[in-house]
PDB file of C-alpha atoms in Angstrom:
ATOM      1  CA  ALA F  17      -2.576 -61.136  46.323  1.00  0.00           C
ATOM      2  CA  LEU F  18       0.334 -58.806  47.144  1.00  0.00           C
ATOM      3  CA  ALA F  19      -1.831 -56.670  49.406  1.00  0.00           C
ATOM      4  CA  GLY F  20      -3.193 -59.771  51.149  1.00  0.00           C
ATOM      5  CA  ALA F  21       0.297 -61.155  51.744  1.00  0.00           C
ATOM      6  CA  PHE F  22       1.444 -57.795  53.091  1.00  0.00           C
ATOM      7  CA  ALA F  23      -1.559 -57.540  55.420  1.00  0.00           C
ATOM      8  CA  SER F  24      -0.916 -61.068  56.691  1.00  0.00           C
ATOM      9  CA  ASP F  25       2.766 -60.374  57.357  1.00  0.00           C
ATOM     10  CA  ALA F  26       2.011 -57.022  59.001  1.00  0.00           C
ATOM     11  CA  GLY F  27      -0.512 -58.753  61.260  1.00  0.00           C
ATOM     12  CA  LYS F  28       2.225 -61.068  62.503  1.00  0.00           C
ATOM     13  CA  ILE F  29       4.029 -58.073  64.000  1.00  0.00           C
ATOM     14  CA  GLY F  30       0.882 -56.455  65.382  1.00  0.00           C
ATOM     15  CA  ILE F  31      -0.046 -54.078  62.570  1.00  0.00           C
ATOM     16  CA  LYS F  32      -3.657 -54.287  61.403  1.00  0.00           C
ATOM     17  CA  VAL F  33      -4.164 -53.616  57.695  1.00  0.00           C
ATOM     18  CA  ASP F  34      -7.693 -53.275  56.336  1.00  0.00           C
ATOM     19  CA  LEU F  35      -7.832 -54.112  52.636  1.00  0.00           C
ATOM     20  CA  GLU F  36     -10.202 -52.560  50.130  1.00  0.00           C
ATOM     21  CA  GLY F  37     -10.275 -53.279  46.416  1.00  0.00           C
ATOM     22  CA  LEU F  38     -10.991 -49.882  44.878  1.00  0.00           C
ATOM     23  CA  GLY F  39     -10.697 -48.210  41.510  1.00  0.00           C
ATOM     24  CA  TRP F  40      -8.580 -45.097  41.020  1.00  0.00           C
ATOM     25  CA  GLU F  41     -11.625 -42.829  41.159  1.00  0.00           C
ATOM     26  CA  ALA F  42     -12.092 -43.908  44.797  1.00  0.00           C
ATOM     27  CA  ILE F  43      -8.380 -44.059  45.600  1.00  0.00           C
ATOM     28  CA  ASP F  44      -7.470 -40.575  44.322  1.00  0.00           C
ATOM     29  CA  PRO F  45      -9.259 -38.566  47.028  1.00  0.00           C
ATOM     30  CA  ARG F  46      -7.820 -40.833  49.749  1.00  0.00           C
ATOM     31  CA  MET F  47      -4.163 -40.874  48.698  1.00  0.00           C
ATOM     32  CA  LYS F  48      -3.165 -38.261  51.294  1.00  0.00           C
ATOM     33  CA  ARG F  49      -4.326 -40.437  54.190  1.00  0.00           C
ATOM     34  CA  ASP F  50      -4.386 -44.090  53.092  1.00  0.00           C
ATOM     35  CA  ALA F  51      -1.759 -46.499  51.821  1.00  0.00           C
ATOM     36  CA  VAL F  52      -2.121 -47.887  48.328  1.00  0.00           C
ATOM     37  CA  VAL F  53      -0.457 -50.649  46.354  1.00  0.00           C
ATOM     38  CA  MET F  54       1.182 -48.963  43.383  1.00  0.00           C
ATOM     39  CA  GLY F  55       3.359 -50.160  40.563  1.00  0.00           C
ATOM     40  CA  GLY F  56       5.921 -48.481  38.414  1.00  0.00           C
ATOM     41  CA  GLY F  57       9.223 -48.779  36.703  1.00  0.00           C
ATOM     42  CA  ASN F  58      11.339 -47.821  33.740  1.00  0.00           C
ATOM     43  CA  PRO F  59      14.411 -49.738  32.583  1.00  0.00           C
ATOM     44  CA  LEU F  60      15.811 -46.873  30.528  1.00  0.00           C
ATOM     45  CA  ASP F  61      16.794 -44.255  33.109  1.00  0.00           C
ATOM     46  CA  PRO F  62      16.324 -44.254  36.895  1.00  0.00           C
ATOM     47  CA  ASP F  63      15.405 -40.564  36.806  1.00  0.00           C
ATOM     48  CA  GLU F  64      12.187 -41.306  34.890  1.00  0.00           C
ATOM     49  CA  VAL F  65      10.489 -42.789  37.960  1.00  0.00           C
ATOM     50  CA  THR F  66      12.736 -42.035  40.925  1.00  0.00           C
ATOM     51  CA  TYR F  67      12.612 -38.245  40.752  1.00  0.00           C
ATOM     52  CA  GLY F  68       8.818 -38.052  40.658  1.00  0.00           C
ATOM     53  CA  LEU F  69       8.398 -40.749  43.260  1.00  0.00           C
ATOM     54  CA  LEU F  70      10.816 -39.356  45.832  1.00  0.00           C
ATOM     55  CA  HIS F  71      11.680 -35.682  45.266  1.00  0.00           C
ATOM     56  CA  SER F  72       9.879 -33.321  47.635  1.00  0.00           C
ATOM     57  CA  SER F  73       9.205 -30.846  44.818  1.00  0.00           C
ATOM     58  CA  ARG F  74       6.849 -33.438  43.320  1.00  0.00           C
ATOM     59  CA  SER F  75       4.847 -33.899  46.528  1.00  0.00           C
ATOM     60  CA  GLU F  76       1.211 -34.744  45.823  1.00  0.00           C
ATOM     61  CA  ASP F  77       1.663 -34.016  42.115  1.00  0.00           C
ATOM     62  CA  GLY F  78      -0.841 -36.557  40.840  1.00  0.00           C
ATOM     63  CA  TYR F  79       0.653 -39.995  41.424  1.00  0.00           C
ATOM     64  CA  ASN F  80       4.090 -38.503  42.056  1.00  0.00           C
ATOM     65  CA  ASN F  81       5.216 -38.609  45.680  1.00  0.00           C
ATOM     66  CA  PRO F  82       1.680 -39.188  46.998  1.00  0.00           C
ATOM     67  CA  GLY F  83       2.938 -39.599  50.578  1.00  0.00           C
ATOM     68  CA  SER F  84       4.689 -36.208  50.533  1.00  0.00           C
ATOM     69  CA  TYR F  85       8.054 -37.805  51.285  1.00  0.00           C
ATOM     70  CA  GLN F  86      10.702 -35.237  52.096  1.00  0.00           C
ATOM     71  CA  ASP F  87      14.370 -35.876  52.718  1.00  0.00           C
ATOM     72  CA  ASP F  88      16.977 -33.198  52.017  1.00  0.00           C
ATOM     73  CA  THR F  89      19.700 -35.761  51.273  1.00  0.00           C
ATOM     74  CA  VAL F  90      17.503 -37.617  48.778  1.00  0.00           C
ATOM     75  CA  ASP F  91      16.479 -34.344  47.108  1.00  0.00           C
ATOM     76  CA  ALA F  92      20.107 -33.198  46.803  1.00  0.00           C
ATOM     77  CA  LYS F  93      21.332 -36.505  45.382  1.00  0.00           C
ATOM     78  CA  LEU F  94      18.423 -36.744  42.929  1.00  0.00           C
ATOM     79  CA  ASP F  95      19.184 -33.213  41.749  1.00  0.00           C
ATOM     80  CA  GLU F  96      22.861 -34.126  41.423  1.00  0.00           C
ATOM     81  CA  ALA F  97      22.093 -37.304  39.456  1.00  0.00           C
ATOM     82  CA  ARG F  98      19.834 -35.331  37.148  1.00  0.00           C
ATOM     83  CA  SER F  99      22.444 -32.651  36.497  1.00  0.00           C
ATOM     84  CA  VAL F 100      25.586 -34.679  35.756  1.00  0.00           C
ATOM     85  CA  THR F 101      26.377 -36.475  32.521  1.00  0.00           C
ATOM     86  CA  ASP F 102      29.249 -38.663  33.704  1.00  0.00           C
ATOM     87  CA  PRO F 103      27.807 -42.196  34.123  1.00  0.00           C
ATOM     88  CA  ALA F 104      30.014 -42.945  37.139  1.00  0.00           C
ATOM     89  CA  ALA F 105      28.952 -39.736  38.903  1.00  0.00           C
ATOM     90  CA  ARG F 106      25.275 -40.460  38.178  1.00  0.00           C
ATOM     91  CA  ALA F 107      25.651 -44.014  39.492  1.00  0.00           C
ATOM     92  CA  GLU F 108      27.282 -42.740  42.692  1.00  0.00           C
ATOM     93  CA  ALA F 109      24.476 -40.224  43.244  1.00  0.00           C
ATOM     94  CA  TYR F 110      21.826 -42.936  42.814  1.00  0.00           C
ATOM     95  CA  LYS F 111      23.746 -45.236  45.164  1.00  0.00           C
ATOM     96  CA  ALA F 112      23.676 -42.438  47.753  1.00  0.00           C
ATOM     97  CA  VAL F 113      19.901 -42.176  47.258  1.00  0.00           C
ATOM     98  CA  GLN F 114      19.559 -45.935  47.834  1.00  0.00           C
ATOM     99  CA  ARG F 115      21.675 -45.799  50.988  1.00  0.00           C
ATOM    100  CA  ARG F 116      19.575 -42.943  52.357  1.00  0.00           C
ATOM    101  CA  LEU F 117      16.347 -44.776  51.520  1.00  0.00           C
ATOM    102  CA  MET F 118      17.510 -47.644  53.729  1.00  0.00           C
ATOM    103  CA  GLU F 119      17.865 -45.169  56.607  1.00  0.00           C
ATOM    104  CA  ASN F 120      14.676 -43.228  55.906  1.00  0.00           C
ATOM    105  CA  PRO F 121      12.339 -45.371  53.781  1.00  0.00           C
ATOM    106  CA  PRO F 122       9.247 -43.746  52.263  1.00  0.00           C
ATOM    107  CA  TRP F 123       7.713 -46.902  50.850  1.00  0.00           C
ATOM    108  CA  VAL F 124       7.451 -50.602  51.470  1.00  0.00           C
ATOM    109  CA  PHE F 125       8.688 -52.193  48.264  1.00  0.00           C
ATOM    110  CA  LEU F 126       6.957 -55.556  47.921  1.00  0.00           C
ATOM    111  CA  VAL F 127       8.208 -57.054  44.693  1.00  0.00           C
ATOM    112  CA  PHE F 128      10.347 -56.512  41.647  1.00  0.00           C
ATOM    113  CA  LEU F 129       8.724 -58.490  38.862  1.00  0.00           C
ATOM    114  CA  GLN F 130      10.619 -60.615  36.413  1.00  0.00           C
ATOM    115  CA  HIS F 131       8.670 -61.558  33.327  1.00  0.00           C
ATOM    116  CA  THR F 132       9.106 -64.730  31.323  1.00  0.00           C
ATOM    117  CA  TYR F 133       7.844 -64.911  27.754  1.00  0.00           C
ATOM    118  CA  VAL F 134       7.716 -67.913  25.459  1.00  0.00           C
ATOM    119  CA  VAL F 135       7.842 -67.709  21.665  1.00  0.00           C
ATOM    120  CA  ARG F 136       7.129 -70.653  19.392  1.00  0.00           C
ATOM    121  CA  GLY F 137      10.092 -71.807  17.328  1.00  0.00           C
ATOM    122  CA  GLU F 138       8.643 -70.660  14.014  1.00  0.00           C
ATOM    123  CA  TRP F 139       9.092 -66.975  14.950  1.00  0.00           C
ATOM    124  CA  THR F 140      12.367 -65.071  14.622  1.00  0.00           C
ATOM    125  CA  GLY F 141      13.326 -61.509  15.422  1.00  0.00           C
ATOM    126  CA  TYR F 142      12.316 -61.331  19.061  1.00  0.00           C
ATOM    127  CA  GLU F 143      15.015 -59.788  21.256  1.00  0.00           C
ATOM    128  CA  PRO F 144      14.734 -60.086  25.063  1.00  0.00           C
ATOM    129  CA  VAL F 145      14.498 -56.782  26.899  1.00  0.00           C
ATOM    130  CA  VAL F 146      14.364 -55.659  30.534  1.00  0.00           C
ATOM    131  CA  ASP F 147      10.662 -55.261  31.169  1.00  0.00           C
ATOM    132  CA  PRO F 148       9.448 -52.333  33.304  1.00  0.00           C
ATOM    133  CA  HIS F 149       6.116 -51.947  35.024  1.00  0.00           C
ATOM    134  CA  VAL F 150       4.115 -51.725  31.809  1.00  0.00           C
ATOM    135  CA  HIS F 151       3.772 -55.525  31.701  1.00  0.00           C
ATOM    136  CA  GLY F 152       3.768 -56.085  27.985  1.00  0.00           C
ATOM    137  CA  VAL F 153       1.793 -53.180  26.579  1.00  0.00           C
ATOM    138  CA  LEU F 154       2.421 -52.547  22.902  1.00  0.00           C
ATOM    139  CA  HIS F 155       5.136 -49.917  23.253  1.00  0.00           C
ATOM    140  CA  TRP F 156       7.359 -52.087  25.450  1.00  0.00           C
ATOM    141  CA  GLY F 157       7.440 -55.545  26.956  1.00  0.00           C
ATOM    142  CA  PRO F 158       7.742 -58.499  24.614  1.00  0.00           C
ATOM    143  CA  TRP F 159       6.205 -56.531  21.746  1.00  0.00           C
ATOM    144  CA  TRP F 160       8.769 -53.703  21.699  1.00  0.00           C
ATOM    145  CA  ASN F 161      10.261 -54.800  18.358  1.00  0.00           C
ATOM    146  CA  LEU F 162       7.245 -56.575  16.860  1.00  0.00           C
ATOM    147  CA  GLU F 163       7.898 -55.008  13.448  1.00  0.00           C
ATOM    148  CA  LYS F 164      11.081 -57.136  13.217  1.00  0.00           C
ATOM    149  CA  TRP F 165       9.333 -60.447  13.883  1.00  0.00           C
ATOM    150  CA  SER F 166       8.804 -62.891  11.038  1.00  0.00           C
ATOM    151  CA  ARG F 167       7.805 -66.486  10.555  1.00  0.00           C
ATOM    152  CA  SER F 168      10.633 -68.901   9.916  1.00  0.00           C
ATOM    153  CA  ALA F 169      10.537 -70.864   6.689  1.00  0.00           C
TER     154      ALA F 169
END
């Protein structure tokens, strides 16, 4: 649905997008020349995804930086963010990355998902958490603290 909406919107400004629903075995050999809808995220540390996605040293390293994006400012600020421990300095480096991405964008970001989960009243122990791309797999998402859940009396 996201790809279809993007293709429709792109068509409105004169860009033709041909959609194909393919598995990764067909996508992998085409990643150097074709666009692909990808997902990702990590709520714990921006470096976990951002560095691989954007740093030129990770160009065409599997699913890291598949478009071979290269920007010296982005590389320098990602390296800086990775090397400092002061939270304010790290935040400023990532803000500089974001500002540069607005000037020289490598991707079209379509959506930032927000998940909503519902738990019946007889369960206790669930604690809400920022949910990354993994969409509720067992090591994160709503199940991240499942061992603490219990039925209410």
